Amino acid sequence: MQDVFVAELGAERPVCVYGDERLKIGTFRGSGRNKAVVVFPYSGTARVLEGVCDSQCFYSADTDQLVTLQPIGQSSMNIVIYRHVGHRIRPEISATGATRYVFDTSAPDYEMKNDAGTYTLTPSFGVSSNGRWVAVELRGRGIATIDAGSFVSKQITAVGIAYGYGLDPSEQLAISNDGKSVALTGQNAGFRLFDVTTDCGQQLVGTLTLIATTEQCPSTDLGVVTLFPNFAFAERPRFFGNGHQLEVIVTSWVTGSRRVTFVTQGTVIAHQLKLLSLGDSFSSGEGETDDAYYLTGTNQQYDRCHVSVRSYSPLTAKRLGLHDDEAKNISCSGARISDVVGSGDGYWGQGDRLGVSGLGVSLVEKNQLQQEAVETYRPGRALQSAFVERYDPEMLTIGIGGNDAGLMGKLRTCAMPGTCEWVKSPGLEETAGEIKRLYDTLGSLFLEISSKAPNAEVYVLGYPDIVEPDGVCDPVTAFLLDRTERIFVQNSVRYLNQVIRAAVNKAGFHYVDSEHSFDGTKLCSAAPTSMNGVRIGDDFAVTGVLPMLKIIGTETFHPTPSGHALMTETILNQYPELKGSPSSSDDEGIEPSHYWGEDGSPATRAAYATEFAYKDGTNKQHMMVRLPGGSLQPHSLVSVEVHSEPTVLATFVADEQGSLKGDISVPELLGEGFHTLHLLGVNKGGEAIDMYQFLTIGATDDVIQTSNGEVSKPSSTSSTMLIDEIRSSPERNRHSAVITADVLGVQSTKGTVSGIKKL
């Protein structure tokens, strides 16, 4: 459950949310019954969704399918599955002009009924985490599985629990991602684990009845009665992956409730880590002054997480007396929240490094590489939360959120001629809106972490203040970042920390206030030793009077090893031995200060750092604009601009599904350096949005782009190279993403930029 603001109610409600940034469906209790809400892409507001999810409900963004129960008669339920969920959600305008959203339940893609049209009563169901399998209770008749791709159903047991005799059962089902394991729990339902093989059970066709001679699938109670004397019931079953691990809550009449994990025979049980660190470049150690300190496998082609042994995580572990096999850092430069938690089935590594933008492996190979990555602590290839599940750490540190607000990309564009667009309206208000929205996103992250590591002590770090606005800067920093921009950077970090602290306090985690860790040693201070200034290539500092300033490297504006040592001191000063009570101090809430707008009014558009423009490899200036269905309001007008000096590149009209396909040409005279593309439009919920994406122009006015997100080979026509994390296209198998510089720790840069002039 998470608190979500529902527009029609004008207030927050505790909502059970499914899906991800592509589309979210949730349910909450209102007026004594379940009600549904929808959160459209590029929107932070939930809207009431009518006509669906009056009962149990599950949505998978990976399959874009909704599984729910529909009423049959006055008190019975039948399972139903809808595909293409986004297309079924339709706005309706009332006589007063208000918009309501209605789910089209006509022509379901699947209903469990026989050839005569008689429905099968199905009081409950469970869905695999990848959304591809459903386990369903056949009332009084047993259990069946449904392949959500083919809709083939198979009854696996005819043993059902009787209704109408004393207390009725309340079955809770779970099914593994491969559909081969099913768990039955619930009050008055007992505990059984079924092994679904090809030789057992019967496909349900025609009359949907089980032939008496059918071999039922084998099952076991795993000895819970012996293991837990006075066993009462089990509940909340959950499989990990393909069923090698099952987690349940077991309740005994004598000893109470406890969380229990079962593993299959032969499964290697990972030892529990003492300390596990998650996060982005400020946690990985991007900014290391000597590449020799990067861990093996984190500073090579396709894998540049840049994890340093001199970052705060290993330094903290050493101070705690932990051995290398007891503490691990799987943070990755460039990580966003979606690289920490999400759908592992559709995840191809950070920046699509296992997909077409990187190694280009098959689905089977991808799954194998991700499993190996988790087993060998290799960051960037699997979701960071997969390591949490695998190693059940005693202590967790998390440092994340800056990339989700596009802060590093904005900082890079500010380090260009003139005062950048983000320090003035509307960029200022849009940035505040982005940071404020992170409160809900972080809340979802922390809930997920709590479910995966319920017994861990979680410490969430804020970001250090990196620059002194009124200090004496070195010539390069003073030239690239004027005072207005330095004030913007400082206020961005402070507001981000304010929102992080509020989310941490609500989650009951420990907040580490690192904002003042670098006082006296940040950029433009008397002894700027904690932060890298402007750097080029891999590690060469810019000196002199900027005769030919190179494009900013990734080490720029990141903590040095000395900075990480100070962050270690901050952590252990606030939580000696990493012990202490969760944060309980009064936070400042999530409202922005007057810096972000004197009248406190929100931006006219909501800004989203995302990717929508892609190179096709045929023309150095040509780019394809692509957005999937549901991104925009159908038939709405869309404008694409490039800044710093706003230039309209094209206007488009979204199609009837709210998707967009178009082409733009980047002006040849745009000039080398960092620029920002803006896509201005209206989302499906009717909100004005500004999707923005950073791009880099090389010395020959080419839009620099690499198909794998790593090192570009130097050519005879360009003296500029860019190494960067890129993210996969909505049409991932067709396009490579344009270089984006919107992340803390985009991978590296080399080259020259001439004629830069700061106003």
mmCIF file of C-alpha atoms in Angstrom, residues 242-457:
data_model
loop_
_atom_site.group_PDB
_atom_site.id
_atom_site.type_symbol
_atom_site.label_atom_id
_atom_site.label_comp_id
_atom_site.label_asym_id
_atom_site.label_seq_id
_atom_site.Cartn_x
_atom_site.Cartn_y
_atom_site.Cartn_z
ATOM 1 C CA ASN A 242 10.995 -19.802 -11.265
ATOM 2 C CA GLY A 243 9.931 -21.249 -7.948
ATOM 3 C CA HIS A 244 13.277 -22.104 -6.369
ATOM 4 C CA GLN A 245 12.312 -19.992 -3.368
ATOM 5 C CA LEU A 246 8.951 -19.532 -1.627
ATOM 6 C CA GLU A 247 8.256 -17.016 1.119
ATOM 7 C CA VAL A 248 5.178 -17.190 3.371
ATOM 8 C CA ILE A 249 3.968 -15.871 6.704
ATOM 9 C CA VAL A 250 3.297 -18.809 9.046
ATOM 10 C CA THR A 251 1.105 -18.349 12.111
ATOM 11 C CA SER A 252 1.096 -20.697 15.097
ATOM 12 C CA TRP A 253 -1.506 -20.604 17.833
ATOM 13 C CA VAL A 254 1.349 -20.601 20.348
ATOM 14 C CA THR A 255 4.343 -18.752 18.878
ATOM 15 C CA GLY A 256 2.544 -16.206 16.713
ATOM 16 C CA SER A 257 3.535 -15.225 13.168
ATOM 17 C CA ARG A 258 6.881 -15.366 11.418
ATOM 18 C CA ARG A 259 8.193 -14.988 7.888
ATOM 19 C CA VAL A 260 9.509 -18.286 6.515
ATOM 20 C CA THR A 261 11.481 -19.007 3.347
ATOM 21 C CA PHE A 262 11.517 -22.439 1.683
ATOM 22 C CA VAL A 263 13.966 -23.376 -1.081
ATOM 23 C CA THR A 264 13.969 -26.317 -3.463
ATOM 24 C CA GLN A 265 16.413 -29.163 -2.983
ATOM 25 C CA GLY A 266 19.767 -28.341 -4.555
ATOM 26 C CA THR A 267 19.240 -24.591 -4.435
ATOM 27 C CA VAL A 268 22.337 -22.836 -3.206
ATOM 28 C CA ILE A 269 21.341 -20.752 -0.210
ATOM 29 C CA ALA A 270 23.162 -17.449 -0.390
ATOM 30 C CA HIS A 271 24.808 -16.325 2.804
ATOM 31 C CA GLN A 272 23.309 -13.246 4.361
ATOM 32 C CA LEU A 273 25.277 -10.079 3.798
ATOM 33 C CA LYS A 274 25.991 -7.779 6.685
ATOM 34 C CA LEU A 275 25.917 -4.655 4.488
ATOM 35 C CA LEU A 276 24.619 -4.039 0.967
ATOM 36 C CA SER A 277 24.762 -0.658 -0.758
ATOM 37 C CA LEU A 278 22.434 0.472 -3.555
ATOM 38 C CA GLY A 279 22.432 3.691 -5.503
ATOM 39 C CA ASP A 280 23.806 5.892 -8.265
ATOM 40 C CA SER A 281 27.187 7.467 -8.997
ATOM 41 C CA PHE A 282 27.379 9.309 -5.685
ATOM 42 C CA SER A 283 27.302 5.866 -4.039
ATOM 43 C CA SER A 284 29.315 3.887 -6.593
ATOM 44 C CA GLY A 285 32.365 6.134 -6.486
ATOM 45 C CA GLU A 286 32.165 7.922 -9.839
ATOM 46 C CA GLY A 287 34.724 10.664 -9.515
ATOM 47 C CA GLU A 288 37.542 8.298 -8.593
ATOM 48 C CA THR A 289 40.849 9.974 -9.450
ATOM 49 C CA ASP A 290 42.621 6.705 -10.279
ATOM 50 C CA ASP A 291 40.874 4.085 -12.431
ATOM 51 C CA ALA A 292 42.936 1.352 -10.763
ATOM 52 C CA TYR A 293 40.571 1.594 -7.799
ATOM 53 C CA TYR A 294 37.475 0.662 -9.824
ATOM 54 C CA LEU A 295 36.309 -2.896 -9.184
ATOM 55 C CA THR A 296 36.909 -5.421 -11.952
ATOM 56 C CA GLY A 297 34.030 -5.455 -14.416
ATOM 57 C CA THR A 298 32.824 -1.952 -13.585
ATOM 58 C CA ASN A 299 35.048 0.073 -15.929
ATOM 59 C CA GLN A 300 34.890 -1.681 -19.269
ATOM 60 C CA GLN A 301 32.869 -1.638 -22.457
ATOM 61 C CA TYR A 302 29.123 -2.025 -21.773
ATOM 62 C CA ASP A 303 29.768 -2.128 -18.018
ATOM 63 C CA ARG A 304 30.823 1.214 -16.565
ATOM 64 C CA CYS A 305 29.139 1.317 -13.176
ATOM 65 C CA HIS A 306 32.420 2.745 -11.850
ATOM 66 C CA VAL A 307 32.348 1.116 -8.421
ATOM 67 C CA SER A 308 35.371 2.279 -6.454
ATOM 68 C CA VAL A 309 36.922 0.606 -3.431
ATOM 69 C CA ARG A 310 37.385 4.138 -2.092
ATOM 70 C CA SER A 311 33.670 5.020 -2.076
ATOM 71 C CA TYR A 312 31.822 5.459 1.209
ATOM 72 C CA SER A 313 30.314 1.957 1.176
ATOM 73 C CA PRO A 314 33.551 -0.077 1.451
ATOM 74 C CA LEU A 315 35.066 2.586 3.691
ATOM 75 C CA THR A 316 32.106 2.254 6.062
ATOM 76 C CA ALA A 317 32.327 -1.539 5.951
ATOM 77 C CA LYS A 318 36.005 -1.390 6.832
ATOM 78 C CA ARG A 319 35.320 0.894 9.787
ATOM 79 C CA LEU A 320 32.716 -1.605 10.997
ATOM 80 C CA GLY A 321 35.245 -4.427 10.797
ATOM 81 C CA LEU A 322 33.416 -6.255 8.010
ATOM 82 C CA HIS A 323 35.236 -8.552 5.588
ATOM 83 C CA ASP A 324 34.922 -8.206 1.813
ATOM 84 C CA ASP A 325 32.520 -11.148 1.619
ATOM 85 C CA GLU A 326 30.243 -9.552 4.215
ATOM 86 C CA ALA A 327 29.718 -6.181 2.516
ATOM 87 C CA LYS A 328 29.041 -5.414 -1.132
ATOM 88 C CA ASN A 329 28.382 -2.265 -3.162
ATOM 89 C CA ILE A 330 26.246 -2.806 -6.248
ATOM 90 C CA SER A 331 25.511 0.870 -6.905
ATOM 91 C CA CYS A 332 25.920 1.931 -10.509
ATOM 92 C CA SER A 333 26.828 5.229 -12.072
ATOM 93 C CA GLY A 334 23.775 6.595 -13.833
ATOM 94 C CA ALA A 335 21.205 4.554 -11.906
ATOM 95 C CA ARG A 336 17.626 5.695 -11.519
ATOM 96 C CA ILE A 337 14.947 4.329 -9.253
ATOM 97 C CA SER A 338 13.760 2.101 -12.115
ATOM 98 C CA ASP A 339 17.199 0.444 -12.000
ATOM 99 C CA VAL A 340 16.645 -0.459 -8.355
ATOM 100 C CA VAL A 341 13.104 -1.853 -8.410
ATOM 101 C CA GLY A 342 10.834 -2.827 -11.262
ATOM 102 C CA SER A 343 9.952 -5.743 -13.485
ATOM 103 C CA GLY A 344 12.973 -8.010 -13.751
ATOM 104 C CA ASP A 345 11.410 -9.893 -16.634
ATOM 105 C CA GLY A 346 11.431 -6.817 -18.879
ATOM 106 C CA TYR A 347 14.694 -5.392 -17.554
ATOM 107 C CA TRP A 348 17.681 -5.588 -19.921
ATOM 108 C CA GLY A 349 20.184 -3.985 -17.625
ATOM 109 C CA GLN A 350 20.879 -0.361 -16.882
ATOM 110 C CA GLY A 351 20.942 1.615 -20.116
ATOM 111 C CA ASP A 352 19.836 -1.524 -22.026
ATOM 112 C CA ARG A 353 23.382 -2.871 -21.715
ATOM 113 C CA LEU A 354 22.278 -6.443 -22.349
ATOM 114 C CA GLY A 355 19.909 -5.455 -25.179
ATOM 115 C CA VAL A 356 20.419 -4.011 -28.637
ATOM 116 C CA SER A 357 22.129 -0.943 -27.206
ATOM 117 C CA GLY A 358 24.801 -3.169 -25.672
ATOM 118 C CA LEU A 359 25.622 -6.858 -25.861
ATOM 119 C CA GLY A 360 22.521 -7.705 -27.904
ATOM 120 C CA VAL A 361 21.946 -11.077 -26.243
ATOM 121 C CA SER A 362 18.874 -13.296 -26.499
ATOM 122 C CA LEU A 363 16.208 -13.498 -23.804
ATOM 123 C CA VAL A 364 17.600 -16.800 -22.539
ATOM 124 C CA GLU A 365 21.122 -15.382 -22.470
ATOM 125 C CA LYS A 366 19.862 -12.252 -20.748
ATOM 126 C CA ASN A 367 18.298 -14.257 -17.937
ATOM 127 C CA GLN A 368 21.472 -16.307 -17.549
ATOM 128 C CA LEU A 369 23.722 -13.236 -17.464
ATOM 129 C CA GLN A 370 21.495 -11.567 -14.891
ATOM 130 C CA GLN A 371 21.559 -14.640 -12.673
ATOM 131 C CA GLU A 372 25.350 -14.759 -12.956
ATOM 132 C CA ALA A 373 25.525 -11.035 -12.184
ATOM 133 C CA VAL A 374 23.605 -11.500 -8.947
ATOM 134 C CA GLU A 375 25.733 -14.476 -7.942
ATOM 135 C CA THR A 376 29.000 -12.615 -8.645
ATOM 136 C CA TYR A 377 27.910 -9.169 -7.388
ATOM 137 C CA ARG A 378 28.225 -7.559 -10.814
ATOM 138 C CA PRO A 379 26.212 -4.310 -10.838
ATOM 139 C CA GLY A 380 24.283 -2.775 -13.710
ATOM 140 C CA ARG A 381 22.990 -5.944 -15.337
ATOM 141 C CA ALA A 382 20.187 -6.939 -12.959
ATOM 142 C CA LEU A 383 17.858 -4.817 -10.884
ATOM 143 C CA GLN A 384 19.589 -3.757 -7.703
ATOM 144 C CA SER A 385 16.663 -5.133 -5.706
ATOM 145 C CA ALA A 386 17.508 -8.616 -7.035
ATOM 146 C CA PHE A 387 20.607 -8.510 -4.833
ATOM 147 C CA VAL A 388 18.432 -7.560 -1.866
ATOM 148 C CA GLU A 389 16.207 -10.590 -2.436
ATOM 149 C CA ARG A 390 19.163 -12.895 -2.916
ATOM 150 C CA TYR A 391 21.324 -11.868 0.030
ATOM 151 C CA ASP A 392 18.801 -10.635 2.636
ATOM 152 C CA PRO A 393 21.192 -8.019 4.064
ATOM 153 C CA GLU A 394 21.204 -7.033 7.709
ATOM 154 C CA MET A 395 21.930 -3.425 6.751
ATOM 155 C CA LEU A 396 21.163 -1.504 3.566
ATOM 156 C CA THR A 397 22.412 1.877 2.405
ATOM 157 C CA ILE A 398 20.609 3.631 -0.437
ATOM 158 C CA GLY A 399 21.593 6.772 -2.318
ATOM 159 C CA ILE A 400 19.214 7.466 -5.216
ATOM 160 C CA GLY A 401 16.916 10.089 -6.734
ATOM 161 C CA GLY A 402 19.118 12.704 -8.374
ATOM 162 C CA ASN A 403 19.000 11.112 -11.808
ATOM 163 C CA ASP A 404 15.215 10.876 -11.681
ATOM 164 C CA ALA A 405 15.103 14.674 -11.502
ATOM 165 C CA GLY A 406 17.669 15.062 -14.299
ATOM 166 C CA LEU A 407 19.965 17.099 -12.067
ATOM 167 C CA MET A 408 23.305 16.141 -13.625
ATOM 168 C CA GLY A 409 22.039 16.758 -17.138
ATOM 169 C CA LYS A 410 20.788 20.165 -16.089
ATOM 170 C CA LEU A 411 24.135 20.898 -14.487
ATOM 171 C CA ARG A 412 25.906 19.986 -17.722
ATOM 172 C CA THR A 413 23.701 22.218 -19.842
ATOM 173 C CA CYS A 414 24.263 25.024 -17.352
ATOM 174 C CA ALA A 415 28.002 24.631 -17.968
ATOM 175 C CA MET A 416 27.509 26.116 -21.435
ATOM 176 C CA PRO A 417 27.481 29.663 -22.856
ATOM 177 C CA GLY A 418 24.975 31.943 -21.150
ATOM 178 C CA THR A 419 22.775 31.327 -18.164
ATOM 179 C CA CYS A 420 20.931 28.049 -18.651
ATOM 180 C CA GLU A 421 17.166 27.732 -19.043
ATOM 181 C CA TRP A 422 16.671 25.806 -15.797
ATOM 182 C CA VAL A 423 17.476 28.726 -13.491
ATOM 183 C CA LYS A 424 14.589 30.843 -14.747
ATOM 184 C CA SER A 425 10.892 30.389 -15.429
ATOM 185 C CA PRO A 426 9.453 27.986 -16.498
ATOM 186 C CA GLY A 427 12.468 25.697 -16.009
ATOM 187 C CA LEU A 428 12.721 26.633 -12.356
ATOM 188 C CA GLU A 429 9.117 25.729 -11.553
ATOM 189 C CA GLU A 430 9.333 22.561 -13.651
ATOM 190 C CA THR A 431 12.408 21.392 -11.743
ATOM 191 C CA ALA A 432 10.620 21.966 -8.437
ATOM 192 C CA GLY A 433 7.703 19.889 -9.697
ATOM 193 C CA GLU A 434 10.007 17.046 -10.711
ATOM 194 C CA ILE A 435 11.666 16.950 -7.316
ATOM 195 C CA LYS A 436 8.337 17.112 -5.466
ATOM 196 C CA ARG A 437 6.983 14.163 -7.471
ATOM 197 C CA LEU A 438 9.901 12.059 -6.254
ATOM 198 C CA TYR A 439 8.209 11.850 -2.865
ATOM 199 C CA ASP A 440 5.682 9.334 -4.199
ATOM 200 C CA THR A 441 8.259 7.521 -6.333
ATOM 201 C CA LEU A 442 10.603 7.151 -3.379
ATOM 202 C CA GLY A 443 7.671 5.990 -1.270
ATOM 203 C CA SER A 444 7.017 3.177 -3.745
ATOM 204 C CA LEU A 445 10.711 2.281 -3.745
ATOM 205 C CA PHE A 446 10.874 2.108 0.039
ATOM 206 C CA LEU A 447 7.743 -0.045 0.228
ATOM 207 C CA GLU A 448 9.302 -2.477 -2.234
ATOM 208 C CA ILE A 449 12.549 -2.555 -0.287
ATOM 209 C CA SER A 450 10.611 -3.196 2.927
ATOM 210 C CA SER A 451 8.848 -6.168 1.362
ATOM 211 C CA LYS A 452 12.102 -7.647 0.038
ATOM 212 C CA ALA A 453 14.162 -7.024 3.187
ATOM 213 C CA PRO A 454 11.665 -6.730 6.045
ATOM 214 C CA ASN A 455 14.279 -7.257 8.742
ATOM 215 C CA ALA A 456 17.010 -5.001 7.364
ATOM 216 C CA GLU A 457 18.064 -1.710 8.894
#
